[in-house]
Amino acid sequence: MTASPDLGTPRLSAPELFRSVFRRHAAGVAVITAQGTHPVGFTATSLASVAAEPPLLSFGVGKGSSSWPVIAEAEHVGVHVLGEHQRELAATFARSGADRFGPGTGWHTGPEGVPVLDGVLAWLVCRVVARIPAGDHRVVIGEVVAGDPAGAGRPLLYHQGRFNALRD
């Protein structure tokens, strides 16, 4: 880190700056699931609405993720918006090597054979329409084909490296 000559503030490398800024950006927490020879899933804070007509969304997934080989081939994925009561579920799906679909996780097979998590605020099943290279990640674009927005509760957020509840 070096001092900026005109501002007197430390100058961060581009990756350090990027991480520092996005730690301050509060993001909703989602879990993405897919079915291969076994179900896979991961916690994502990159979920974004892309278009209303047709209904498209996007999320990022690291190419080194244990879920990527299945996501890379999946025709459909599940997208789950987590509630503040689901911090442990978010942590489980974020933890490398965790038994994500083990005894502590309630789920069932949903439309298109996609694993659907129980007790979430909302879920969607999407047909994968694109996988776009983006550095060490892929941005996946999905078109909504089914879902349920009727879960109860308030959203879970990710901020400063922690899962947090929404405050008024």
CSV table of C-alpha atoms in Angstrom, one decimal:
chain,number,residue,atom,x,y,z
A,1,MET,CA,0.0,0.0,0.0
A,2,THR,CA,1.4,3.5,-0.9
A,3,ALA,CA,0.1,6.9,0.0
A,4,SER,CA,-1.6,8.8,-2.7
A,5,PRO,CA,0.5,12.0,-3.2
A,6,ASP,CA,-2.5,14.3,-3.8
A,7,LEU,CA,-4.8,13.0,-1.1
A,8,GLY,CA,-2.5,11.7,1.6
A,9,THR,CA,-4.6,8.5,1.8
A,10,PRO,CA,-3.3,5.0,1.3
A,11,ARG,CA,-3.5,3.6,-2.2
A,12,LEU,CA,-4.7,0.0,-2.4
A,13,SER,CA,-4.0,-2.4,-5.2
A,14,ALA,CA,-7.0,-2.9,-7.5
A,15,PRO,CA,-7.9,-6.3,-5.9
A,16,GLU,CA,-7.6,-4.9,-2.4
A,17,LEU,CA,-9.6,-1.8,-3.3
A,18,PHE,CA,-12.3,-4.0,-4.9
A,19,ARG,CA,-12.6,-6.3,-1.8
A,20,SER,CA,-12.6,-3.3,0.6
A,21,VAL,CA,-15.4,-1.5,-1.3
A,22,PHE,CA,-17.6,-4.6,-1.6
A,23,ARG,CA,-17.2,-5.4,2.1
A,24,ARG,CA,-19.1,-2.2,2.6
A,25,HIS,CA,-21.9,-3.1,0.1
A,26,ALA,CA,-24.7,-4.9,1.8
A,27,ALA,CA,-26.1,-7.7,-0.4
A,28,GLY,CA,-29.0,-10.1,-0.2
A,29,VAL,CA,-28.1,-13.7,0.4
A,30,ALA,CA,-29.2,-16.5,-1.9
A,31,VAL,CA,-28.4,-20.1,-2.3
A,32,ILE,CA,-28.1,-21.6,-5.8
A,33,THR,CA,-28.8,-25.3,-6.3
A,34,ALA,CA,-28.6,-27.8,-9.1
A,35,GLN,CA,-28.9,-31.5,-9.6
A,36,GLY,CA,-26.1,-33.6,-11.0
A,37,THR,CA,-25.3,-37.1,-9.9
A,38,HIS,CA,-26.0,-35.6,-6.5
A,39,PRO,CA,-27.4,-32.2,-5.5
A,40,VAL,CA,-25.0,-29.2,-5.3
A,41,GLY,CA,-25.4,-25.7,-4.0
A,42,PHE,CA,-23.5,-22.6,-2.9
A,43,THR,CA,-24.2,-19.3,-1.1
A,44,ALA,CA,-24.3,-16.3,-3.5
A,45,THR,CA,-24.4,-12.6,-2.8
A,46,SER,CA,-24.2,-11.7,-6.5
A,47,LEU,CA,-27.9,-12.4,-7.4
A,48,ALA,CA,-29.3,-9.7,-9.6
A,49,SER,CA,-32.4,-9.0,-11.6
A,50,VAL,CA,-31.6,-8.7,-15.3
A,51,ALA,CA,-34.9,-8.2,-17.2
A,52,ALA,CA,-38.6,-8.5,-16.6
A,53,GLU,CA,-39.5,-9.6,-20.2
A,54,PRO,CA,-38.5,-12.3,-20.4
A,55,PRO,CA,-37.8,-12.7,-16.6
A,56,LEU,CA,-34.1,-13.1,-16.4
A,57,LEU,CA,-31.7,-13.1,-13.4
A,58,SER,CA,-27.9,-13.5,-13.0
A,59,PHE,CA,-25.5,-14.8,-10.4
A,60,GLY,CA,-21.7,-15.4,-10.3
A,61,VAL,CA,-20.0,-18.7,-9.6
A,62,GLY,CA,-16.3,-19.3,-9.2
A,63,LYS,CA,-14.8,-21.8,-11.7
A,64,GLY,CA,-12.9,-23.3,-8.7
A,65,SER,CA,-16.2,-23.9,-6.8
A,66,SER,CA,-17.1,-27.5,-6.1
A,67,SER,CA,-20.5,-26.7,-7.5
A,68,TRP,CA,-19.2,-25.3,-10.8
A,69,PRO,CA,-18.9,-28.6,-12.7
A,70,VAL,CA,-22.6,-29.3,-12.1
A,71,ILE,CA,-23.7,-25.7,-12.8
A,72,ALA,CA,-21.6,-25.7,-15.9
A,73,GLU,CA,-23.8,-28.6,-17.3
A,74,ALA,CA,-27.1,-28.0,-15.7
A,75,GLU,CA,-30.1,-27.1,-17.8
A,76,HIS,CA,-32.0,-25.7,-14.7
A,77,VAL,CA,-30.9,-24.2,-11.4
A,78,GLY,CA,-32.7,-23.3,-8.2
A,79,VAL,CA,-32.4,-19.8,-6.7
A,80,HIS,CA,-33.4,-19.3,-3.1
A,81,VAL,CA,-33.7,-16.0,-1.2
A,82,LEU,CA,-32.8,-16.6,2.4
A,83,GLY,CA,-34.4,-15.1,5.5
A,84,GLU,CA,-32.7,-13.7,8.5
A,85,HIS,CA,-33.5,-16.9,10.4
A,86,GLN,CA,-31.3,-18.9,8.0
A,87,ARG,CA,-27.8,-17.7,8.9
A,88,GLU,CA,-26.6,-21.2,9.6
A,89,LEU,CA,-28.0,-22.5,6.3
A,90,ALA,CA,-26.1,-19.6,4.5
A,91,ALA,CA,-22.9,-20.6,6.4
A,92,THR,CA,-23.3,-24.3,5.5
A,93,PHE,CA,-23.7,-23.6,1.8
A,94,ALA,CA,-20.7,-21.1,2.0
A,95,ARG,CA,-18.4,-23.6,3.8
A,96,SER,CA,-16.0,-25.6,1.6
A,97,GLY,CA,-16.4,-29.4,2.2
A,98,ALA,CA,-19.7,-29.1,4.2
A,99,ASP,CA,-22.4,-31.7,3.8
A,100,ARG,CA,-24.8,-29.1,2.3
A,101,PHE,CA,-27.7,-31.5,1.7
A,102,GLY,CA,-27.2,-33.5,4.9
A,103,PRO,CA,-29.5,-34.0,7.9
A,104,GLY,CA,-29.6,-30.3,8.9
A,105,THR,CA,-30.9,-29.2,5.5
A,106,GLY,CA,-34.6,-29.4,4.7
A,107,TRP,CA,-35.2,-29.7,0.9
A,108,HIS,CA,-37.2,-31.5,-1.7
A,109,THR,CA,-37.0,-32.2,-5.4
A,110,GLY,CA,-38.8,-29.3,-7.2
A,111,PRO,CA,-39.7,-28.5,-10.8
A,112,GLU,CA,-37.3,-29.7,-13.4
A,113,GLY,CA,-35.7,-32.0,-10.8
A,114,VAL,CA,-34.0,-29.0,-9.1
A,115,PRO,CA,-33.3,-29.2,-5.3
A,116,VAL,CA,-35.6,-26.7,-3.6
A,117,LEU,CA,-34.7,-25.6,0.0
A,118,ASP,CA,-37.5,-25.5,2.6
A,119,GLY,CA,-38.3,-22.4,4.7
A,120,VAL,CA,-36.8,-19.8,2.4
A,121,LEU,CA,-38.4,-16.4,1.7
A,122,ALA,CA,-38.8,-17.1,-2.0
A,123,TRP,CA,-37.5,-19.6,-4.6
A,124,LEU,CA,-37.2,-19.8,-8.3
A,125,VAL,CA,-36.3,-22.5,-10.8
A,126,CYS,CA,-34.6,-21.0,-13.8
A,127,ARG,CA,-33.6,-22.4,-17.2
A,128,VAL,CA,-29.9,-21.6,-17.8
A,129,VAL,CA,-29.7,-19.5,-21.0
A,130,ALA,CA,-26.0,-18.3,-20.8
A,131,ARG,CA,-22.8,-18.8,-19.0
A,132,ILE,CA,-20.5,-15.8,-19.5
A,133,PRO,CA,-16.8,-15.8,-18.7
A,134,ALA,CA,-15.8,-13.2,-16.2
A,135,GLY,CA,-12.3,-13.5,-14.8
A,136,ASP,CA,-12.1,-16.5,-12.4
A,137,HIS,CA,-15.9,-16.7,-12.4
A,138,ARG,CA,-18.8,-17.3,-14.7
A,139,VAL,CA,-21.9,-15.1,-14.8
A,140,VAL,CA,-24.9,-17.4,-15.2
A,141,ILE,CA,-28.1,-16.0,-16.8
A,142,GLY,CA,-31.3,-17.9,-16.0
A,143,GLU,CA,-34.8,-17.5,-17.2
A,144,VAL,CA,-37.5,-18.0,-14.6
A,145,VAL,CA,-39.8,-21.0,-15.2
A,146,ALA,CA,-41.3,-21.7,-11.8
A,147,GLY,CA,-41.2,-20.4,-8.2
A,148,ASP,CA,-42.9,-19.4,-5.0
A,149,PRO,CA,-42.6,-15.9,-3.5
A,150,ALA,CA,-44.7,-16.6,-0.4
A,151,GLY,CA,-42.2,-17.4,2.4
A,152,ALA,CA,-42.5,-15.5,5.6
A,153,GLY,CA,-39.8,-13.3,7.3
A,154,ARG,CA,-37.2,-10.7,6.5
A,155,PRO,CA,-34.2,-11.0,4.2
A,156,LEU,CA,-30.8,-12.1,5.3
A,157,LEU,CA,-28.0,-9.7,4.3
A,158,TYR,CA,-24.2,-10.1,3.9
A,159,HIS,CA,-22.1,-7.1,5.0
A,160,GLN,CA,-18.5,-6.7,6.3
A,161,GLY,CA,-17.9,-10.5,6.0
A,162,ARG,CA,-20.9,-11.5,8.2
A,163,PHE,CA,-24.5,-12.5,7.7
A,164,ASN,CA,-26.8,-9.8,9.2
A,165,ALA,CA,-30.4,-9.1,9.8
A,166,LEU,CA,-32.1,-6.1,8.2
A,167,ARG,CA,-32.7,-3.2,10.6
A,168,ASP,CA,-35.3,-0.5,10.2
